Coordinates of C-alpha atoms and ligand atoms in Angstrom, one line a residue:
M1123 CA 14.3 -20.8 10.1
S1124 CA 17.2 -18.6 9.1
S1125 CA 17.1 -14.8 9.7
L1126 CA 16.2 -13.0 6.4
I1127 CA 16.5 -9.6 8.0
H1128 CA 18.1 -8.2 11.1
Q1129 CA 16.1 -5.2 12.0
T1130 CA 13.0 -6.8 13.5
R1131 CA 11.6 -4.0 15.7
W1132 CA 7.9 -3.7 15.5
R1133 CA 4.7 -2.2 17.0
H1134 CA 1.4 -3.9 16.6
V1135 CA -2.2 -2.9 17.2
A1136 CA -5.0 -5.3 16.6
N1137 CA -7.9 -3.2 15.3
P1138 CA -10.4 -3.0 18.2
R1139 CA -13.1 -1.7 15.9
R1140 CA -13.0 -4.5 13.3
T1141 CA -16.5 -5.5 12.4
T1142 CA -17.9 -9.0 12.7
D1143 CA -19.9 -8.6 9.6
T1144 CA -18.6 -10.9 6.9
L1145 CA -19.8 -8.9 3.9
I1146 CA -18.7 -5.4 2.9
G1147 CA -21.3 -2.8 4.1
E1148 CA -22.9 0.4 2.9
R1149 CA -20.4 2.5 4.8
Q1150 CA -17.5 1.1 2.7
R1151 CA -19.5 0.9 -0.5
A1152 CA -20.3 4.6 -0.3
V1153 CA -16.6 5.1 -0.9
L1154 CA -15.6 2.2 -3.3
N1155 CA -18.0 0.0 -5.1
P1156 CA -18.2 -2.3 -8.2
Q1157 CA -20.0 0.3 -10.4
A1158 CA -17.3 2.8 -9.8
L1159 CA -14.6 0.2 -10.4
H1160 CA -16.3 -0.7 -13.7
M1161 CA -16.2 3.0 -14.8
A1162 CA -12.5 3.3 -13.9
Q1163 CA -11.7 0.1 -15.8
T1164 CA -13.5 1.1 -18.9
E1165 CA -11.4 4.2 -19.1
I1166 CA -8.0 3.1 -17.8
R1167 CA -7.9 -0.1 -20.0
R1168 CA -8.0 2.2 -23.0
W1169 CA -5.1 4.3 -22.1
P1170 CA -2.0 3.7 -24.2
G1171 CA 0.4 1.2 -22.7
Y1172 CA -2.2 -0.3 -20.3
A1173 CA -1.5 -3.8 -19.3
P1174 CA -2.0 -5.6 -16.0
T1175 CA 1.2 -5.5 -14.0
P1176 CA 2.7 -8.9 -13.1
L1177 CA 1.8 -10.9 -10.0
V1178 CA 5.1 -12.5 -9.2
G1179 CA 5.1 -15.8 -7.1
L1180 CA 8.0 -15.6 -4.7
D1181 CA 8.4 -19.3 -4.0
G1182 CA 11.9 -19.2 -2.7
L1183 CA 11.1 -16.4 -0.2
A1184 CA 7.9 -18.2 0.8
K1185 CA 9.9 -21.4 1.6
A1186 CA 12.6 -19.4 3.4
C1187 CA 10.1 -17.7 5.6
G1188 CA 7.8 -20.6 6.2
V1189 CA 4.5 -19.7 4.5
A1190 CA 2.8 -21.5 1.7
V1191 CA 2.6 -18.7 -0.9
I1192 CA 3.9 -15.2 -1.4
D1193 CA 2.3 -13.3 -4.3
Y1194 CA 3.9 -9.9 -5.1
K1195 CA 1.9 -7.5 -7.2
D1196 CA 4.8 -5.7 -8.9
E1197 CA 3.9 -2.1 -9.8
A1198 CA 7.4 -1.1 -10.8
E1199 CA 6.5 -0.7 -14.5
R1200 CA 2.9 0.7 -14.3
F1201 CA 2.5 3.0 -17.4
S1202 CA 6.2 3.6 -17.2
L1203 CA 5.5 5.8 -14.2
K1204 CA 6.9 3.1 -11.9
S1205 CA 4.2 3.1 -9.2
F1206 CA 0.6 2.1 -8.7
K1207 CA -0.1 5.8 -8.2
A1208 CA -0.2 6.1 -12.0
L1209 CA -3.7 4.8 -11.8
G1210 CA -5.1 7.3 -9.2
G1211 CA -4.0 10.8 -10.0
A1212 CA -4.4 10.5 -13.7
Y1213 CA -7.9 9.0 -13.4
A1214 CA -8.9 11.8 -11.0
V1215 CA -7.8 14.3 -13.6
L1216 CA -10.1 12.5 -16.1
R1217 CA -13.0 12.5 -13.7
L1218 CA -12.6 16.2 -13.1
I1219 CA -12.8 16.9 -16.8
K1220 CA -15.9 14.7 -17.1
R1221 CA -17.5 16.6 -14.3
R1222 CA -16.9 19.8 -16.2
L1223 CA -17.6 18.7 -19.7
G1224 CA -20.1 15.9 -19.2
E1225 CA -19.9 12.1 -18.8
A1226 CA -19.9 11.5 -22.5
V1227 CA -16.4 12.8 -22.8
T1228 CA -14.0 9.8 -23.2
S1229 CA -10.2 9.4 -22.6
D1230 CA -9.8 8.6 -26.3
A1231 CA -11.5 11.9 -27.4
L1232 CA -9.4 13.9 -25.0
M1233 CA -6.2 12.3 -26.2
R1234 CA -7.2 13.1 -29.8
G1235 CA -7.4 16.7 -28.7
E1236 CA -11.1 17.1 -29.4
Y1237 CA -11.8 19.2 -26.3
R1238 CA -8.6 21.4 -26.4
T1239 CA -10.5 24.6 -26.7
A1240 CA -13.1 23.7 -24.0
L1241 CA -10.2 22.9 -21.6
E1242 CA -8.2 26.0 -22.2
G1243 CA -9.1 27.6 -18.9
L1244 CA -8.6 24.5 -16.7
T1245 CA -5.5 24.1 -14.5
V1246 CA -5.0 21.2 -12.2
C1247 CA -2.5 21.3 -9.3
C1248 CA -1.3 19.4 -6.3
A1249 CA 1.4 19.0 -3.7
T1250 CA 3.3 15.8 -3.8
D1251 CA 6.3 13.9 -2.5
G1252 CA 6.7 12.3 -5.9
N1253 CA 4.5 9.5 -7.2
H1254 CA 1.1 11.2 -7.0
G1255 CA 2.3 14.4 -8.7
R1256 CA 3.9 12.3 -11.4
S1257 CA 0.5 10.7 -12.1
V1258 CA -1.4 14.0 -12.1
A1259 CA 1.2 15.6 -14.4
W1260 CA 1.0 12.6 -16.7
G1261 CA -2.8 12.6 -16.8
A1262 CA -2.8 16.3 -17.5
S1263 CA -0.4 15.9 -20.4
Q1264 CA -2.4 13.0 -21.8
F1265 CA -5.7 14.9 -21.6
G1266 CA -4.5 18.3 -22.5
V1267 CA -4.8 20.4 -19.4
R1268 CA -2.4 22.7 -17.7
C1269 CA -0.7 21.4 -14.6
V1270 CA 1.2 23.0 -11.7
I1271 CA 3.0 20.7 -9.1
Y1272 CA 4.1 21.9 -5.7
L1273 CA 7.2 20.2 -4.2
H1274 CA 8.5 20.8 -0.7
A1275 CA 12.2 21.3 0.1
T1276 CA 13.4 17.7 0.4
V1277 CA 11.7 16.1 -2.7
S1278 CA 14.6 14.8 -4.7
E1279 CA 15.7 16.4 -8.0
G1280 CA 15.2 13.1 -9.8
R1281 CA 11.6 13.1 -8.8
E1282 CA 11.2 16.8 -9.8
Q1283 CA 12.7 16.0 -13.2
A1284 CA 10.4 13.1 -13.8
I1285 CA 7.4 15.3 -13.2
A1286 CA 8.7 18.2 -15.2
D1287 CA 9.2 15.8 -18.1
F1288 CA 5.4 15.6 -18.5
G1289 CA 5.3 19.4 -19.0
A1290 CA 4.1 20.4 -15.6
E1291 CA 5.2 23.7 -14.1
I1292 CA 7.1 23.0 -10.8
R1293 CA 6.9 25.3 -7.8
R1294 CA 9.3 24.6 -4.9
V1295 CA 8.0 25.5 -1.5
P1296 CA 10.1 26.0 1.6
G1297 CA 9.2 23.7 4.5
N1298 CA 7.7 20.3 4.6
Y1299 CA 4.9 18.4 2.7
D1300 CA 2.1 20.1 4.7
D1301 CA 3.5 23.5 3.7
S1302 CA 3.4 22.6 0.0
V1303 CA -0.2 21.4 0.5
R1304 CA -1.1 24.7 2.0
Q1305 CA 0.6 26.7 -0.8
A1306 CA -1.2 24.6 -3.5
A1307 CA -4.5 25.2 -1.8
E1308 CA -3.9 29.0 -1.5
D1309 CA -2.8 29.4 -5.1
A1310 CA -5.7 27.2 -6.4
A1311 CA -8.1 29.5 -4.5
E1312 CA -6.5 32.6 -5.8
Y1313 CA -6.3 31.6 -9.5
G1314 CA -9.3 29.3 -9.7
W1315 CA -7.3 26.1 -10.2
C1316 CA -8.5 22.6 -9.3
V1317 CA -6.6 20.7 -6.6
V1318 CA -6.2 17.0 -7.4
S1319 CA -5.2 15.6 -4.0
D1320 CA -4.8 12.0 -3.0
T1321 CA -6.0 12.7 0.5
S1322 CA -9.4 13.8 1.7
Y1323 CA -10.6 16.2 4.4
P1324 CA -13.9 17.7 5.4
G1325 CA -15.5 19.3 2.3
Y1326 CA -13.0 17.7 -0.1
M1327 CA -14.0 14.1 -1.0
D1328 CA -14.8 13.7 -4.7
V1329 CA -11.3 13.8 -6.1
P1330 CA -9.7 11.5 -3.5
R1331 CA -12.6 9.1 -4.0
D1332 CA -11.7 9.0 -7.7
V1333 CA -8.0 8.5 -6.9
M1334 CA -8.8 5.5 -4.8
Q1335 CA -11.1 4.1 -7.4
G1336 CA -8.3 4.2 -9.9
Y1337 CA -6.2 2.1 -7.4
S1338 CA -8.9 -0.5 -7.3
V1339 CA -8.2 -1.4 -10.9
M1340 CA -4.8 -2.8 -9.7
V1341 CA -6.4 -4.9 -6.9
D1342 CA -8.9 -6.3 -9.3
E1343 CA -6.1 -7.4 -11.6
A1344 CA -4.4 -9.1 -8.7
V1345 CA -7.6 -11.0 -7.8
A1346 CA -7.9 -12.2 -11.4
Q1347 CA -4.2 -13.3 -11.3
M1348 CA -4.1 -15.2 -8.0
R1349 CA -4.3 -19.0 -8.2
Q1350 CA -5.9 -19.3 -4.8
P1351 CA -7.5 -16.7 -2.5
P1352 CA -4.9 -15.2 -0.1
T1353 CA -5.3 -15.7 3.7
H1354 CA -3.3 -12.5 4.4
C1355 CA -2.6 -9.3 2.6
F1356 CA 0.2 -7.0 3.9
V1357 CA -0.1 -3.5 2.4
Q1358 CA 1.8 -0.3 3.3
G1359 CA 0.0 2.8 4.6
G1360 CA 0.6 6.5 3.9
V1361 CA -2.7 8.4 4.2
G1362 CA -4.6 5.1 3.8
G1363 CA -5.9 5.3 0.2
L1364 CA -4.0 2.3 -1.1
A1365 CA -4.9 0.2 1.9
A1366 CA -8.6 1.2 1.6
A1367 CA -8.7 0.4 -2.1
T1368 CA -7.0 -3.0 -1.4
L1369 CA -9.3 -3.9 1.4
A1370 CA -12.5 -2.9 -0.3
Q1371 CA -11.7 -4.8 -3.5
L1372 CA -10.6 -8.0 -1.6
W1373 CA -13.7 -7.8 0.5
E1374 CA -15.9 -7.5 -2.6
A1375 CA -14.1 -10.4 -4.3
Y1376 CA -13.9 -12.8 -1.4
G1377 CA -16.7 -11.8 1.0
A1378 CA -16.6 -13.9 4.2
E1379 CA -13.4 -15.5 3.0
R1380 CA -11.6 -12.3 2.6
P1381 CA -7.9 -12.3 3.7
R1382 CA -6.7 -10.8 7.0
L1383 CA -5.6 -7.3 6.1
V1384 CA -2.4 -6.0 7.8
V1385 CA -1.5 -2.3 7.2
V1386 CA 2.2 -1.6 7.7
E1387 CA 3.6 1.9 8.3
P1388 CA 7.0 3.5 9.0
E1389 CA 7.4 3.7 12.8
R1390 CA 8.0 7.5 12.5
A1391 CA 4.9 8.1 10.5
A1392 CA 2.3 5.6 11.8
C1393 CA -0.8 7.8 11.7
L1394 CA -3.1 4.9 10.8
L1395 CA -1.9 2.7 13.7
A1396 CA -2.2 5.7 16.0
S1397 CA -5.8 6.3 14.8
A1398 CA -6.7 2.7 15.3
E1399 CA -5.4 2.9 18.9
A1400 CA -7.4 6.1 19.5
G1401 CA -10.5 4.8 17.8
R1402 CA -10.7 7.8 15.5
P1403 CA -8.5 9.6 13.0
V1404 CA -5.7 11.4 14.9
A1405 CA -2.6 13.1 13.5
V1406 CA 0.9 12.2 14.2
E1407 CA 3.1 15.2 15.0
G1408 CA 6.8 15.7 14.4
E1409 CA 9.2 15.4 11.5
L1410 CA 7.7 12.3 10.0
D1411 CA 11.3 11.6 9.3
T1412 CA 11.2 8.3 7.3
L1413 CA 13.1 7.4 4.1
M1414 CA 9.9 5.7 2.9
A1415 CA 8.9 9.0 1.3
G1416 CA 5.5 8.0 0.0
L1417 CA 4.5 6.8 3.5
A1418 CA 5.7 10.0 5.3
C1419 CA 2.1 11.0 6.2
G1420 CA 1.0 12.4 9.6
E1421 CA -2.7 12.5 8.8
V1422 CA -5.3 9.9 7.7
S1423 CA -7.4 10.5 4.6
L1424 CA -11.0 10.6 6.1
L1425 CA -12.5 8.8 3.1
A1426 CA -10.0 6.0 3.4
W1427 CA -10.8 5.8 7.1
E1428 CA -14.4 5.0 6.2
V1429 CA -13.2 1.8 4.7
L1430 CA -10.3 1.0 7.1
D1431 CA -12.0 1.8 10.4
E1432 CA -14.0 -1.4 10.7
G1433 CA -12.3 -3.4 8.0
V1434 CA -8.6 -3.6 8.8
D1435 CA -7.5 -6.5 11.0
D1436 CA -4.0 -5.3 12.1
Y1437 CA -1.7 -2.4 12.1
V1438 CA 2.1 -2.9 12.3
A1439 CA 4.9 -0.3 12.3
V1440 CA 8.4 -1.1 11.1
S1441 CA 11.8 0.7 10.9
D1442 CA 13.5 2.3 8.0
E1443 CA 16.4 -0.1 8.4
A1444 CA 14.1 -3.0 7.9
A1445 CA 12.8 -1.5 4.7
V1446 CA 16.3 -1.1 3.3
E1447 CA 17.1 -4.7 4.1
V1448 CA 14.0 -5.8 2.3
M1449 CA 14.9 -3.7 -0.8
Q1450 CA 18.2 -5.5 -0.8
L1451 CA 16.7 -8.9 -0.3
L1452 CA 14.3 -8.5 -3.2
A1453 CA 17.2 -7.2 -5.4
A1454 CA 19.2 -10.3 -4.6
G1455 CA 16.3 -12.7 -5.0
V1456 CA 15.9 -15.4 -2.4
A1457 CA 16.5 -19.1 -3.4
G1458 CA 15.9 -18.9 -7.1
D1459 CA 13.3 -16.0 -7.1
S1460 CA 13.8 -13.5 -9.8
P1461 CA 15.5 -10.2 -8.7
L1462 CA 12.9 -7.5 -8.1
V1463 CA 13.4 -3.7 -8.1
A1464 CA 11.3 -2.3 -5.3
G1465 CA 11.5 1.3 -4.1
E1466 CA 11.7 2.4 -0.5
S1467 CA 8.0 3.0 -0.2
A1468 CA 7.1 -0.4 -1.7
V1469 CA 8.4 -2.8 0.9
A1470 CA 6.9 -2.0 4.3
G1471 CA 4.3 -4.8 3.8
L1472 CA 7.0 -7.4 3.1
A1473 CA 9.0 -6.1 6.0
G1474 CA 6.0 -6.6 8.3
L1475 CA 5.7 -10.2 7.1
L1476 CA 9.3 -11.1 7.4
I1477 CA 9.5 -9.6 10.9
A1478 CA 6.4 -11.6 11.9
Q1479 CA 8.0 -14.8 10.6
Q1480 CA 11.1 -14.1 12.7
D1481 CA 9.3 -13.1 15.8
P1482 CA 6.9 -15.8 17.0
E1483 CA 4.9 -13.3 19.1
L1484 CA 4.0 -11.1 16.2
G1485 CA 3.5 -14.1 13.9
A1486 CA 1.0 -15.5 16.4
R1487 CA -0.8 -12.1 16.7
L1488 CA -1.2 -12.0 12.9
G1489 CA -2.3 -15.6 12.7
L1490 CA 0.5 -16.7 10.3
T1491 CA 1.0 -20.4 9.8
A1492 CA 2.9 -22.7 7.4
E1493 CA -0.4 -22.7 5.3
S1494 CA -0.6 -18.9 5.0
R1495 CA -1.0 -17.5 1.5
V1496 CA 0.2 -13.9 1.4
L1497 CA -0.6 -11.1 -1.0
L1498 CA 1.8 -8.2 -1.1
I1499 CA 1.4 -4.9 -3.0
G1500 CA 4.9 -4.0 -4.4
S1501 CA 3.7 -0.4 -4.9
E1502 CA 6.7 1.2 -6.6
G1503 CA 9.9 0.4 -8.5
A1504 CA 12.9 2.7 -8.6
T1505 CA 11.0 6.0 -8.7
D1506 CA 14.3 7.8 -8.1
D1507 CA 17.3 6.0 -9.6
D1508 CA 19.8 7.8 -7.4
V1509 CA 18.0 7.1 -4.2
Y1510 CA 17.6 3.5 -5.2
R1511 CA 21.3 3.0 -6.0
E1512 CA 22.2 4.7 -2.7
L1513 CA 20.0 2.4 -0.6
V1514 CA 20.5 -0.9 -2.5
G1515 CA 24.1 -0.5 -3.6
S1516 CA 23.4 -1.3 -7.2
S1517 CA 21.4 0.4 -9.9
A1518 CA 17.9 -0.8 -11.0
D1519 CA 19.4 -1.9 -14.3
E1520 CA 22.1 -3.9 -12.6
V1521 CA 19.4 -5.6 -10.3
R1522 CA 17.1 -6.4 -13.2
S1523 CA 20.0 -8.1 -15.1
G1524 CA 21.0 -10.1 -12.0
R1525 CA 24.1 -8.1 -11.3
F1526 CA 23.1 -7.0 -7.8
R1527 CA 26.2 -6.8 -5.6
A1528 CA 25.3 -7.5 -2.0
R1529 CA 27.0 -5.3 0.6
E1530 CA 26.6 -4.7 4.2
V1531 CA 23.0 -5.6 5.0
G1532 CA 20.9 -2.9 6.6
H1533 CA 23.1 0.0 5.5
V1534 CA 21.2 3.3 5.7
S1535 CA 23.2 6.4 4.8
Ligands
PLP2689 C1 4.9 3.8 -3.5 C2 3.9 4.1 -2.6 N1 3.3 3.1 -1.8 C3 2.3 3.4 -1.0 C4 1.8 4.6 -0.8 C5 0.8 4.9 0.2 O1 -0.5 5.2 -0.3 P1 -1.5 6.0 0.5 O2 -0.9 7.4 0.8 O3 -2.7 6.1 -0.3 O4 -1.7 5.2 1.8 C6 2.4 5.7 -1.5 C7 1.9 7.1 -1.4 O5 2.4 8.0 -2.0 C8 3.4 5.4 -2.5 O6 4.0 6.4 -3.2

């Protein structure tokens, strides 16, 4: 088999706490369940521009890396927000409004402006490194509530502009992501605003639960689109919300036949892998210095952990360099596959698969064979055009129209 990527460094932890129960249990269903999925679908399917995102069969890549199927759920165009996060934050804003004004309030009525007066005093806010804040700001603009978004020092100007375009007030905070979280919480307490966070912590569970429930809509779409059940799913991990929603929905759909779930993180921000090793949620200290901005998380979401703890099969950590190579590989398209625009936080899962296919030890640990059918969640497109061009060497438009110009593989500036 030829080498598809060169940077094949990995760390792997097989989850020692994985349950032998074949069916999803009460512990996981207390977080994510079919009733809550149905509620989320009923609302989200009515939002303007809703359509299931494509599930792209990467036959050329599957052949090149020696598995039977690779299905790539491509979130690059979700509600024109360019990531799966469009489903979470915006849905949590809606749920918050419903908790205030009553369950009878619908997205449609809010978008028609029927509750404008009742919502006058409500402000939602959050800290973000980009995608979640864009979703919250978009939801707030759709439903007619005021929104304040906190950005730490290194969030790119492109991402700031995309959020500001939805009418949100932007507050820049010196320091890192955690500093912006603290500032948002302090201001919310002082002014009586509502924090819409995608991560949970003691005493703060309802909103992040809604966020994850929104993500489940995407996984349910993928289940309906797949021709055959997958044997493996590789999904990237930040605080764990995406992985938890993916796992719970696949477990609901396939029961005992559920795929092996592999969570893949940046090696410099692998808090889920570290927690699996420790047997409980632990924080990763340090700079969390990864270019996979959406995955630069040092602390696990406790609610996500309720699902992941006994459900995940494997945790893998990969390098930033591998992620960049995978972005370029998708942009080029392998052996007849269509070119795909995937942002830097979208590709860790595929990086994990490709590394495992080039390193027999990891491949064996993950139980990959020539018969494996792999589901990948391509969780974002070019959420910052400048960053994308810098990493890939061509713009997203050039890639989409097949004009990607390959350059030195693995280049990271
Ligand atoms: C594109 C993308 N993929 C994956 C993730 C990880 O999601 P989570 O933090 O819920 O694990 C994020 C988080 O921001 C993201 O933006």
